[in-house]
Amino acid sequence: MADTLIQIQLLDSTTGEVVSDAFPLTQAKGVKLANGQDLETYLSSLVLQKGDTGATGAKGTDGKTIWNGTSDPTSSTGTDGDFYINTNSHKIFGPKASGLWPTGVSIIGPQGIQGVQGTKGDTGATGPTGPTGSQGAKGDKGDPGDTLKYGTNYSTASSVKLFFKQV
């Protein structure tokens, strides 16, 4: 099926005269280039040029690591300056110095004291169910489905008909 271009126009609801052409927002897939390719595909096909490799930077200082496990660290774990957390005993060891781990220190404080219980609030009463209202009056007949308001403010907007014109 050949591509069909559609022009959107707003028409005067009484005379049918063109009030304005509409220009909707679109996606790159919907924009066709002169060669028939869509803009999204064209942009995806572009290849970026690779630049020259930069100079190697200076060596940084060794970073330190926080290790963890379910038992205390052994001397073969980590390097000087590292820390270790035993996730079972909740103790932290470190920093490791001269290849040795210091004694672990608990990272869990003592149990706090029980707080004072607050006073119980009163239960509110359930309100009564209101009476069912009577049915309202029938509203005015609405505009035909192809009519819409056009403008910057609803109260001052003009009624127009929407028309899709094949071009």
Tab-separated table of N, CA and C in Angstrom:
chain	number	residue	atom	x	y	z
A	1	MET	N	0.846	-1.179	0.000
A	1	MET	CA	0.000	0.000	0.000
A	1	MET	C	0.888	1.237	0.000
A	2	ALA	N	0.628	2.153	-0.867
A	2	ALA	CA	1.415	3.382	-0.958
A	2	ALA	C	1.132	4.268	0.248
A	3	ASP	N	2.134	5.053	0.632
A	3	ASP	CA	1.939	5.997	1.729
A	3	ASP	C	0.914	7.041	1.323
A	4	THR	N	0.045	7.390	2.246
A	4	THR	CA	-0.966	8.408	2.003
A	4	THR	C	-0.714	9.554	2.959
A	5	LEU	N	-0.605	10.749	2.434
A	5	LEU	CA	-0.429	11.918	3.279
A	5	LEU	C	-1.796	12.464	3.639
A	6	ILE	N	-1.956	12.869	4.890
A	6	ILE	CA	-3.221	13.409	5.374
A	6	ILE	C	-2.974	14.818	5.897
A	7	GLN	N	-3.780	15.746	5.455
A	7	GLN	CA	-3.730	17.116	5.952
A	7	GLN	C	-4.911	17.284	6.900
A	8	ILE	N	-4.661	17.786	8.106
A	8	ILE	CA	-5.733	17.986	9.079
A	8	ILE	C	-6.158	19.446	9.024
A	9	GLN	N	-7.462	19.662	8.848
A	9	GLN	CA	-7.986	21.025	8.774
A	9	GLN	C	-9.125	21.190	9.769
A	10	LEU	N	-9.240	22.400	10.315
A	10	LEU	CA	-10.364	22.754	11.160
A	10	LEU	C	-11.315	23.585	10.309
A	11	LEU	N	-12.589	23.163	10.246
A	11	LEU	CA	-13.573	23.817	9.387
A	11	LEU	C	-14.606	24.549	10.227
A	12	ASP	N	-15.103	25.660	9.711
A	12	ASP	CA	-16.200	26.380	10.354
A	12	ASP	C	-17.398	25.439	10.403
A	13	SER	N	-18.012	25.275	11.605
A	13	SER	CA	-19.083	24.291	11.753
A	13	SER	C	-20.347	24.668	10.995
A	14	THR	N	-20.487	25.933	10.601
A	14	THR	CA	-21.677	26.358	9.869
A	14	THR	C	-21.437	26.369	8.369
A	15	THR	N	-20.333	27.007	7.942
A	15	THR	CA	-20.089	27.197	6.506
A	15	THR	C	-19.226	26.114	5.881
A	16	GLY	N	-18.440	25.401	6.680
A	16	GLY	CA	-17.533	24.402	6.134
A	16	GLY	C	-16.240	24.997	5.613
A	17	GLU	N	-16.069	26.326	5.725
A	17	GLU	CA	-14.843	26.984	5.277
A	17	GLU	C	-13.679	26.586	6.190
A	18	VAL	N	-12.457	26.522	5.606
A	18	VAL	CA	-11.269	26.180	6.383
A	18	VAL	C	-10.958	27.325	7.343
A	19	VAL	N	-10.906	27.014	8.638
A	19	VAL	CA	-10.537	27.988	9.664
A	19	VAL	C	-9.024	27.988	9.832
A	20	SER	N	-8.437	26.777	9.856
A	20	SER	CA	-7.001	26.661	10.086
A	20	SER	C	-6.542	25.265	9.703
A	21	ASP	N	-5.267	25.151	9.311
A	21	ASP	CA	-4.645	23.844	9.142
A	21	ASP	C	-4.036	23.470	10.487
A	22	ALA	N	-4.108	22.197	10.856
A	22	ALA	CA	-3.534	21.726	12.115
A	22	ALA	C	-2.232	21.004	11.815
A	23	PHE	N	-1.244	21.216	12.662
A	23	PHE	CA	0.057	20.583	12.508
A	23	PHE	C	0.352	19.786	13.774
A	24	PRO	N	-0.054	18.502	13.815
A	24	PRO	CA	0.134	17.708	15.034
A	24	PRO	C	1.598	17.354	15.248
A	25	LEU	N	1.949	17.092	16.517
A	25	LEU	CA	3.288	16.605	16.820
A	25	LEU	C	3.399	15.195	16.268
A	26	THR	N	4.593	14.797	15.865
A	26	THR	CA	4.761	13.472	15.282
A	26	THR	C	6.041	12.850	15.792
A	27	GLN	N	6.315	11.626	15.428
A	27	GLN	CA	7.533	10.922	15.787
A	27	GLN	C	8.408	10.817	14.549
A	28	ALA	N	9.710	10.581	14.768
A	28	ALA	CA	10.651	10.500	13.654
A	28	ALA	C	10.279	9.388	12.677
A	29	LYS	N	9.628	8.330	13.151
A	29	LYS	CA	9.226	7.230	12.268
A	29	LYS	C	8.178	7.712	11.264
A	30	GLY	N	7.409	8.749	11.619
A	30	GLY	CA	6.352	9.240	10.749
A	30	GLY	C	6.801	10.311	9.770
A	31	VAL	N	8.061	10.753	9.852
A	31	VAL	CA	8.577	11.786	8.947
A	31	VAL	C	9.286	11.092	7.789
A	32	LYS	N	8.810	11.319	6.568
A	32	LYS	CA	9.408	10.698	5.387
A	32	LYS	C	10.349	11.687	4.711
A	33	LEU	N	11.530	11.207	4.357
A	33	LEU	CA	12.503	12.017	3.638
A	33	LEU	C	12.228	11.908	2.138
A	34	ALA	N	12.891	12.743	1.362
A	34	ALA	CA	12.665	12.777	-0.083
A	34	ALA	C	12.969	11.431	-0.747
A	35	ASN	N	13.901	10.651	-0.169
A	35	ASN	CA	14.245	9.353	-0.757
A	35	ASN	C	13.293	8.241	-0.318
A	36	GLY	N	12.252	8.570	0.460
A	36	GLY	CA	11.265	7.588	0.902
A	36	GLY	C	11.583	6.943	2.234
A	37	GLN	N	12.796	7.151	2.728
A	37	GLN	CA	13.190	6.567	4.008
A	37	GLN	C	12.629	7.417	5.148
A	38	ASP	N	12.251	6.758	6.272
A	38	ASP	CA	11.757	7.555	7.395
A	38	ASP	C	12.942	8.107	8.191
A	39	LEU	N	12.708	9.224	8.892
A	39	LEU	CA	13.770	9.936	9.603
A	39	LEU	C	14.401	9.067	10.683
A	40	GLU	N	13.617	8.273	11.396
A	40	GLU	CA	14.166	7.437	12.470
A	40	GLU	C	15.176	6.438	11.924
A	41	THR	N	14.838	5.775	10.818
A	41	THR	CA	15.742	4.799	10.210
A	41	THR	C	17.005	5.492	9.711
A	42	TYR	N	16.845	6.662	9.093
A	42	TYR	CA	17.999	7.403	8.595
A	42	TYR	C	18.949	7.767	9.734
A	43	LEU	N	18.403	8.311	10.831
A	43	LEU	CA	19.249	8.716	11.954
A	43	LEU	C	19.941	7.513	12.585
A	44	SER	N	19.269	6.371	12.646
A	44	SER	CA	19.857	5.156	13.212
A	44	SER	C	20.995	4.624	12.349
A	45	SER	N	20.974	4.929	11.055
A	45	SER	CA	21.988	4.397	10.146
A	45	SER	C	23.285	5.202	10.166
A	46	LEU	N	23.269	6.377	10.761
A	46	LEU	CA	24.472	7.203	10.779
A	46	LEU	C	25.548	6.541	11.628
A	47	VAL	N	26.791	6.597	11.194
A	47	VAL	CA	27.908	5.987	11.904
A	47	VAL	C	28.791	7.100	12.450
A	48	LEU	N	29.087	7.024	13.749
A	48	LEU	CA	29.976	8.008	14.357
A	48	LEU	C	31.422	7.626	14.068
A	49	GLN	N	32.275	8.616	13.893
A	49	GLN	CA	33.679	8.370	13.619
A	49	GLN	C	34.426	8.140	14.928
A	50	LYS	N	35.333	7.151	14.931
A	50	LYS	CA	36.116	6.840	16.119
A	50	LYS	C	37.300	7.793	16.187
A	51	GLY	N	37.535	8.332	17.363
A	51	GLY	CA	38.660	9.238	17.555
A	51	GLY	C	39.929	8.481	17.906
A	52	ASP	N	41.051	9.208	17.984
A	52	ASP	CA	42.333	8.615	18.354
A	52	ASP	C	42.320	8.210	19.820
A	53	THR	N	43.112	7.192	20.142
A	53	THR	CA	43.234	6.745	21.524
A	53	THR	C	44.035	7.775	22.303
A	54	GLY	N	43.548	8.121	23.467
A	54	GLY	CA	44.231	9.104	24.305
A	54	GLY	C	45.414	8.493	25.033
A	55	ALA	N	46.219	9.350	25.651
A	55	ALA	CA	47.399	8.913	26.395
A	55	ALA	C	46.963	8.189	27.668
A	56	THR	N	47.791	7.249	28.109
A	56	THR	CA	47.516	6.523	29.345
A	56	THR	C	47.727	7.456	30.529
A	57	GLY	N	46.801	7.436	31.446
A	57	GLY	CA	46.885	8.287	32.629
A	57	GLY	C	47.858	7.733	33.653
A	58	ALA	N	48.173	8.560	34.642
A	58	ALA	CA	49.096	8.165	35.709
A	58	ALA	C	48.431	7.116	36.595
A	59	LYS	N	49.236	6.236	37.209
A	59	LYS	CA	48.712	5.197	38.092
A	59	LYS	C	48.136	5.856	39.337
A	60	GLY	N	46.952	5.445	39.682
A	60	GLY	CA	46.311	5.959	40.887
A	60	GLY	C	46.736	5.175	42.112
A	61	THR	N	46.418	5.715	43.274
A	61	THR	CA	46.731	5.006	44.515
A	61	THR	C	45.775	3.834	44.664
A	62	ASP	N	46.257	2.784	45.330
A	62	ASP	CA	45.427	1.605	45.536
A	62	ASP	C	44.208	1.974	46.357
A	63	GLY	N	43.072	1.492	45.936
A	63	GLY	CA	41.849	1.696	46.700
A	63	GLY	C	41.751	0.692	47.831
A	64	LYS	N	40.908	0.979	48.781
A	64	LYS	CA	40.690	0.076	49.906
A	64	LYS	C	39.339	-0.594	49.736
A	65	THR	N	39.198	-1.769	50.313
A	65	THR	CA	38.002	-2.577	50.123
A	65	THR	C	37.370	-2.904	51.465
A	66	ILE	N	36.035	-2.940	51.493
A	66	ILE	CA	35.316	-3.453	52.653
A	66	ILE	C	34.819	-4.838	52.256
A	67	TRP	N	35.383	-5.853	52.881
A	67	TRP	CA	35.034	-7.238	52.615
A	67	TRP	C	33.908	-7.649	53.550
A	68	ASN	N	33.255	-8.776	53.246
A	68	ASN	CA	32.273	-9.326	54.184
A	68	ASN	C	32.192	-10.822	54.002
A	69	GLY	N	31.729	-11.473	55.056
A	69	GLY	CA	31.560	-12.917	55.032
A	69	GLY	C	30.816	-13.350	56.274
A	70	THR	N	30.585	-14.659	56.393
A	70	THR	CA	29.804	-15.166	57.526
A	70	THR	C	30.684	-15.648	58.672
A	71	SER	N	32.011	-15.483	58.554
A	71	SER	CA	32.933	-15.827	59.647
A	71	SER	C	33.997	-14.739	59.712
A	72	ASP	N	34.841	-14.790	60.754
A	72	ASP	CA	35.886	-13.775	60.912
A	72	ASP	C	36.909	-13.899	59.779
A	73	PRO	N	37.589	-12.799	59.422
A	73	PRO	CA	38.537	-12.842	58.301
A	73	PRO	C	39.802	-13.621	58.665
A	74	THR	N	40.411	-14.205	57.638
A	74	THR	CA	41.707	-14.865	57.820
A	74	THR	C	42.788	-13.916	57.334
A	75	SER	N	44.028	-14.225	57.653
A	75	SER	CA	45.133	-13.338	57.268
A	75	SER	C	45.273	-13.234	55.751
A	76	SER	N	44.757	-14.222	55.019
A	76	SER	CA	44.878	-14.177	53.555
A	76	SER	C	43.801	-13.300	52.909
A	77	THR	N	42.837	-12.841	53.718
A	77	THR	CA	41.759	-12.004	53.181
A	77	THR	C	42.197	-10.546	53.176
A	78	GLY	N	42.112	-9.886	52.042
A	78	GLY	CA	42.341	-8.451	51.939
A	78	GLY	C	43.790	-8.034	52.037
A	79	THR	N	43.997	-6.706	51.977
A	79	THR	CA	45.326	-6.106	52.087
A	79	THR	C	45.282	-5.021	53.148
A	80	ASP	N	46.456	-4.542	53.528
A	80	ASP	CA	46.524	-3.501	54.555
A	80	ASP	C	45.641	-2.318	54.170
A	81	GLY	N	44.881	-1.821	55.157
A	81	GLY	CA	43.972	-0.699	54.926
A	81	GLY	C	42.535	-1.127	54.675
A	82	ASP	N	42.315	-2.433	54.411
A	82	ASP	CA	40.961	-2.931	54.157
A	82	ASP	C	40.188	-3.122	55.461
A	83	PHE	N	38.873	-3.230	55.346
A	83	PHE	CA	37.978	-3.527	56.466
A	83	PHE	C	37.214	-4.798	56.129
A	84	TYR	N	36.644	-5.436	57.166
A	84	TYR	CA	35.902	-6.683	56.976
A	84	TYR	C	34.716	-6.689	57.928
A	85	ILE	N	33.527	-7.099	57.430
A	85	ILE	CA	32.331	-7.207	58.270
A	85	ILE	C	31.890	-8.668	58.291
A	86	ASN	N	31.778	-9.227	59.530
A	86	ASN	CA	31.232	-10.567	59.716
A	86	ASN	C	29.722	-10.390	59.807
A	87	THR	N	28.992	-10.901	58.805
A	87	THR	CA	27.545	-10.668	58.739
A	87	THR	C	26.750	-11.550	59.697
A	88	ASN	N	27.401	-12.557	60.320
A	88	ASN	CA	26.717	-13.368	61.344
A	88	ASN	C	26.867	-12.743	62.724
A	89	SER	N	28.107	-12.365	63.084
A	89	SER	CA	28.339	-11.797	64.422
A	89	SER	C	28.126	-10.289	64.449
A	90	HIS	N	27.974	-9.668	63.284
A	90	HIS	CA	27.780	-8.219	63.155
A	90	HIS	C	28.955	-7.438	63.751
A	91	LYS	N	30.170	-7.924	63.476
A	91	LYS	CA	31.383	-7.241	63.935
A	91	LYS	C	32.146	-6.725	62.725
A	92	ILE	N	32.797	-5.563	62.920
A	92	ILE	CA	33.637	-4.991	61.869
A	92	ILE	C	35.090	-5.100	62.315
A	93	PHE	N	35.958	-5.475	61.386
A	93	PHE	CA	37.381	-5.630	61.636
A	93	PHE	C	38.119	-4.634	60.751
A	94	GLY	N	39.170	-4.022	61.301
A	94	GLY	CA	39.973	-3.161	60.455
A	94	GLY	C	40.356	-1.864	61.103
A	95	PRO	N	41.181	-1.114	60.426
A	95	PRO	CA	41.800	-1.501	59.155
A	95	PRO	C	42.887	-2.556	59.367
A	96	LYS	N	43.051	-3.429	58.385
A	96	LYS	CA	44.090	-4.451	58.428
A	96	LYS	C	45.435	-3.738	58.368
A	97	ALA	N	46.383	-4.153	59.235
A	97	ALA	CA	47.703	-3.505	59.271
A	97	ALA	C	48.780	-4.573	59.421
A	98	SER	N	49.865	-4.422	58.696
A	98	SER	CA	50.988	-5.374	58.715
A	98	SER	C	50.503	-6.798	58.487
A	99	GLY	N	49.469	-6.947	57.653
A	99	GLY	CA	48.953	-8.264	57.310
A	99	GLY	C	48.053	-8.884	58.358
A	100	LEU	N	47.728	-8.133	59.440
A	100	LEU	CA	46.914	-8.682	60.526
A	100	LEU	C	45.612	-7.909	60.685
A	101	TRP	N	44.572	-8.653	61.056
A	101	TRP	CA	43.274	-8.031	61.338
A	101	TRP	C	43.177	-7.765	62.834
A	102	PRO	N	42.732	-6.572	63.247
A	102	PRO	CA	42.516	-6.332	64.681
A	102	PRO	C	41.246	-7.056	65.143
A	103	THR	N	41.008	-7.057	66.449
A	103	THR	CA	39.803	-7.675	67.011
A	103	THR	C	38.571	-6.948	66.481
A	104	GLY	N	37.541	-7.725	66.177
A	104	GLY	CA	36.307	-7.145	65.653
A	104	GLY	C	35.533	-6.385	66.718
A	105	VAL	N	34.791	-5.367	66.270
A	105	VAL	CA	33.974	-4.537	67.157
A	105	VAL	C	32.531	-4.639	66.670
A	106	SER	N	31.605	-4.858	67.598
A	106	SER	CA	30.198	-4.998	67.224
A	106	SER	C	29.679	-3.697	66.617
A	107	ILE	N	28.898	-3.847	65.564
A	107	ILE	CA	28.279	-2.663	64.953
A	107	ILE	C	26.818	-2.542	65.370
A	108	ILE	N	26.400	-3.402	66.336
A	108	ILE	CA	25.038	-3.331	66.865
A	108	ILE	C	25.120	-2.816	68.290
A	109	GLY	N	24.426	-1.758	68.585
A	109	GLY	CA	24.411	-1.191	69.930
A	109	GLY	C	23.514	-1.991	70.854
A	110	PRO	N	23.502	-1.608	72.141
A	110	PRO	CA	22.654	-2.322	73.100
A	110	PRO	C	21.175	-2.057	72.829
A	111	GLN	N	20.328	-2.971	73.319
A	111	GLN	CA	18.877	-2.829	73.180
A	111	GLN	C	18.427	-1.586	73.934
A	112	GLY	N	17.627	-0.779	73.308
A	112	GLY	CA	17.080	0.405	73.963
A	112	GLY	C	15.959	0.033	74.922
A	113	ILE	N	15.619	0.968	75.807
A	113	ILE	CA	14.551	0.701	76.769
A	113	ILE	C	13.199	0.836	76.094
A	114	GLN	N	12.216	0.138	76.648
A	114	GLN	CA	10.851	0.166	76.117
A	114	GLN	C	10.287	1.566	76.267
A	115	GLY	N	9.675	2.058	75.248
A	115	GLY	CA	9.032	3.362	75.315
A	115	GLY	C	7.700	3.290	76.040
A	116	VAL	N	7.204	4.449	76.441
A	116	VAL	CA	5.923	4.533	77.138
A	116	VAL	C	4.802	4.315	76.124
A	117	GLN	N	3.803	3.511	76.519
A	117	GLN	CA	2.681	3.256	75.621
A	117	GLN	C	1.796	4.491	75.564
A	118	GLY	N	1.373	4.814	74.394
A	118	GLY	CA	0.489	5.955	74.213
A	118	GLY	C	-0.932	5.624	74.625
A	119	THR	N	-1.716	6.677	74.796
A	119	THR	CA	-3.113	6.475	75.186
A	119	THR	C	-3.926	6.068	73.967
A	120	LYS	N	-4.956	5.250	74.228
A	120	LYS	CA	-5.808	4.767	73.154
A	120	LYS	C	-6.759	5.877	72.732
A	121	GLY	N	-6.909	6.059	71.466
A	121	GLY	CA	-7.826	7.066	70.953
A	121	GLY	C	-9.257	6.557	70.942
A	122	ASP	N	-10.192	7.495	70.989
A	122	ASP	CA	-11.608	7.137	70.960
A	122	ASP	C	-12.014	6.750	69.541
A	123	THR	N	-12.971	5.833	69.448
A	123	THR	CA	-13.533	5.451	68.161
A	123	THR	C	-14.632	6.438	67.813
A	124	GLY	N	-14.576	6.972	66.657
A	124	GLY	CA	-15.591	7.928	66.230
A	124	GLY	C	-16.883	7.223	65.847
A	125	ALA	N	-17.964	7.953	65.956
A	125	ALA	CA	-19.276	7.397	65.610
A	125	ALA	C	-19.450	7.374	64.098
A	126	THR	N	-20.200	6.391	63.605
A	126	THR	CA	-20.512	6.305	62.182
A	126	THR	C	-21.649	7.265	61.879
A	127	GLY	N	-21.484	8.054	60.871
A	127	GLY	CA	-22.523	9.007	60.496
A	127	GLY	C	-23.666	8.318	59.775
A	128	PRO	N	-24.813	8.970	59.746
A	128	PRO	CA	-25.974	8.373	59.078
A	128	PRO	C	-25.816	8.441	57.556
A	129	THR	N	-26.485	7.530	56.856
A	129	THR	CA	-26.495	7.537	55.397
A	129	THR	C	-27.477	8.599	54.929
A	130	GLY	N	-27.042	9.410	54.006
A	130	GLY	CA	-27.916	10.462	53.491
A	130	GLY	C	-28.979	9.891	52.568
A	131	PRO	N	-30.048	10.650	52.359
A	131	PRO	CA	-31.122	10.173	51.483
A	131	PRO	C	-30.677	10.212	50.016
A	132	THR	N	-31.277	9.370	49.198
A	132	THR	CA	-30.993	9.348	47.767
A	132	THR	C	-31.661	10.553	47.124
A	133	GLY	N	-30.898	11.261	46.318
A	133	GLY	CA	-31.447	12.437	45.644
A	133	GLY	C	-32.324	12.045	44.472
A	134	SER	N	-33.131	12.987	44.045
A	134	SER	CA	-34.001	12.719	42.893
A	134	SER	C	-33.189	12.847	41.605
A	135	GLN	N	-33.673	12.248	40.542
A	135	GLN	CA	-32.972	12.286	39.262
A	135	GLN	C	-33.032	13.693	38.699
A	136	GLY	N	-31.914	14.132	38.154
A	136	GLY	CA	-31.849	15.468	37.567
A	136	GLY	C	-32.573	15.545	36.238
A	137	ALA	N	-32.743	16.779	35.785
A	137	ALA	CA	-33.435	17.012	34.511
A	137	ALA	C	-32.562	16.543	33.358
A	138	LYS	N	-33.174	16.174	32.250
A	138	LYS	CA	-32.464	15.729	31.063
A	138	LYS	C	-31.694	16.916	30.487
A	139	GLY	N	-30.453	16.667	30.127
A	139	GLY	CA	-29.614	17.724	29.581
A	139	GLY	C	-29.925	18.020	28.131
A	140	ASP	N	-29.344	19.142	27.648
A	140	ASP	CA	-29.522	19.528	26.250
A	140	ASP	C	-28.818	18.530	25.340
A	141	LYS	N	-29.275	18.445	24.097
A	141	LYS	CA	-28.666	17.565	23.116
A	141	LYS	C	-27.268	18.087	22.800
A	142	GLY	N	-26.315	17.191	22.751
A	142	GLY	CA	-24.930	17.559	22.489
A	142	GLY	C	-24.668	17.822	21.022
A	143	ASP	N	-23.473	18.407	20.763
A	143	ASP	CA	-23.046	18.671	19.395
A	143	ASP	C	-22.774	17.351	18.684
A	144	PRO	N	-22.833	17.337	17.347
A	144	PRO	CA	-22.462	16.134	16.599
A	144	PRO	C	-21.017	15.751	16.933
A	145	GLY	N	-20.697	14.516	16.800
A	145	GLY	CA	-19.392	14.004	17.185
A	145	GLY	C	-18.217	14.582	16.434
A	146	ASP	N	-18.424	15.171	15.276
A	146	ASP	CA	-17.297	15.714	14.519
A	146	ASP	C	-17.064	17.187	14.825
A	147	THR	N	-17.788	17.747	15.771
A	147	THR	CA	-17.629	19.156	16.130
A	147	THR	C	-16.805	19.247	17.404
A	148	LEU	N	-15.875	20.200	17.441
A	148	LEU	CA	-15.076	20.410	18.633
A	148	LEU	C	-14.850	21.895	18.825
A	149	LYS	N	-14.367	22.261	19.997
A	149	LYS	CA	-14.071	23.662	20.308
A	149	LYS	C	-12.618	23.931	19.933
A	150	TYR	N	-12.349	25.130	19.408
A	150	TYR	CA	-11.012	25.493	18.957
A	150	TYR	C	-10.715	26.900	19.449
A	151	GLY	N	-9.627	27.074	20.164
A	151	GLY	CA	-9.249	28.393	20.651
A	151	GLY	C	-8.312	28.272	21.833
A	152	THR	N	-8.094	29.386	22.516
A	152	THR	CA	-7.190	29.392	23.662
A	152	THR	C	-7.938	29.328	24.975
A	153	ASN	N	-9.270	29.439	24.950
A	153	ASN	CA	-10.080	29.461	26.160
A	153	ASN	C	-11.433	28.854	25.800
A	154	TYR	N	-11.944	27.919	26.597
A	154	TYR	CA	-13.168	27.210	26.237
A	154	TYR	C	-14.353	28.155	26.084
A	155	SER	N	-14.475	29.124	26.987
A	155	SER	CA	-15.658	29.994	26.946
A	155	SER	C	-15.682	30.900	25.716
A	156	THR	N	-14.517	31.199	25.142
A	156	THR	CA	-14.481	32.068	23.960
A	156	THR	C	-14.132	31.292	22.690
A	157	ALA	N	-13.958	29.973	22.808
A	157	ALA	CA	-13.537	29.160	21.666
A	157	ALA	C	-14.645	29.069	20.620
A	158	SER	N	-14.217	28.866	19.399
A	158	SER	CA	-15.155	28.696	18.288
A	158	SER	C	-15.445	27.215	18.103
A	159	SER	N	-16.656	26.906	17.662
A	159	SER	CA	-16.988	25.525	17.305
A	159	SER	C	-16.507	25.284	15.886
A	160	VAL	N	-15.769	24.197	15.699
A	160	VAL	CA	-15.269	23.838	14.375
A	160	VAL	C	-15.520	22.354	14.149
A	161	LYS	N	-15.454	21.957	12.886
A	161	LYS	CA	-15.539	20.542	12.547
A	161	LYS	C	-14.141	20.078	12.176
A	162	LEU	N	-13.804	18.868	12.551
A	162	LEU	CA	-12.503	18.292	12.258
A	162	LEU	C	-12.591	17.555	10.927
A	163	PHE	N	-11.615	17.814	10.031
A	163	PHE	CA	-11.642	17.210	8.710
A	163	PHE	C	-10.249	16.701	8.375
A	164	PHE	N	-10.135	15.459	7.944
A	164	PHE	CA	-8.876	14.877	7.506
A	164	PHE	C	-8.917	14.806	5.984
A	165	LYS	N	-8.077	15.596	5.347
A	165	LYS	CA	-8.085	15.698	3.887
A	165	LYS	C	-6.932	14.880	3.322
A	166	GLN	N	-7.223	13.964	2.415
A	166	GLN	CA	-6.175	13.196	1.770
A	166	GLN	C	-5.551	14.067	0.695
A	167	VAL	N	-4.199	14.178	0.746
A	167	VAL	CA	-3.503	15.019	-0.238
A	167	VAL	C	-2.598	14.183	-1.105
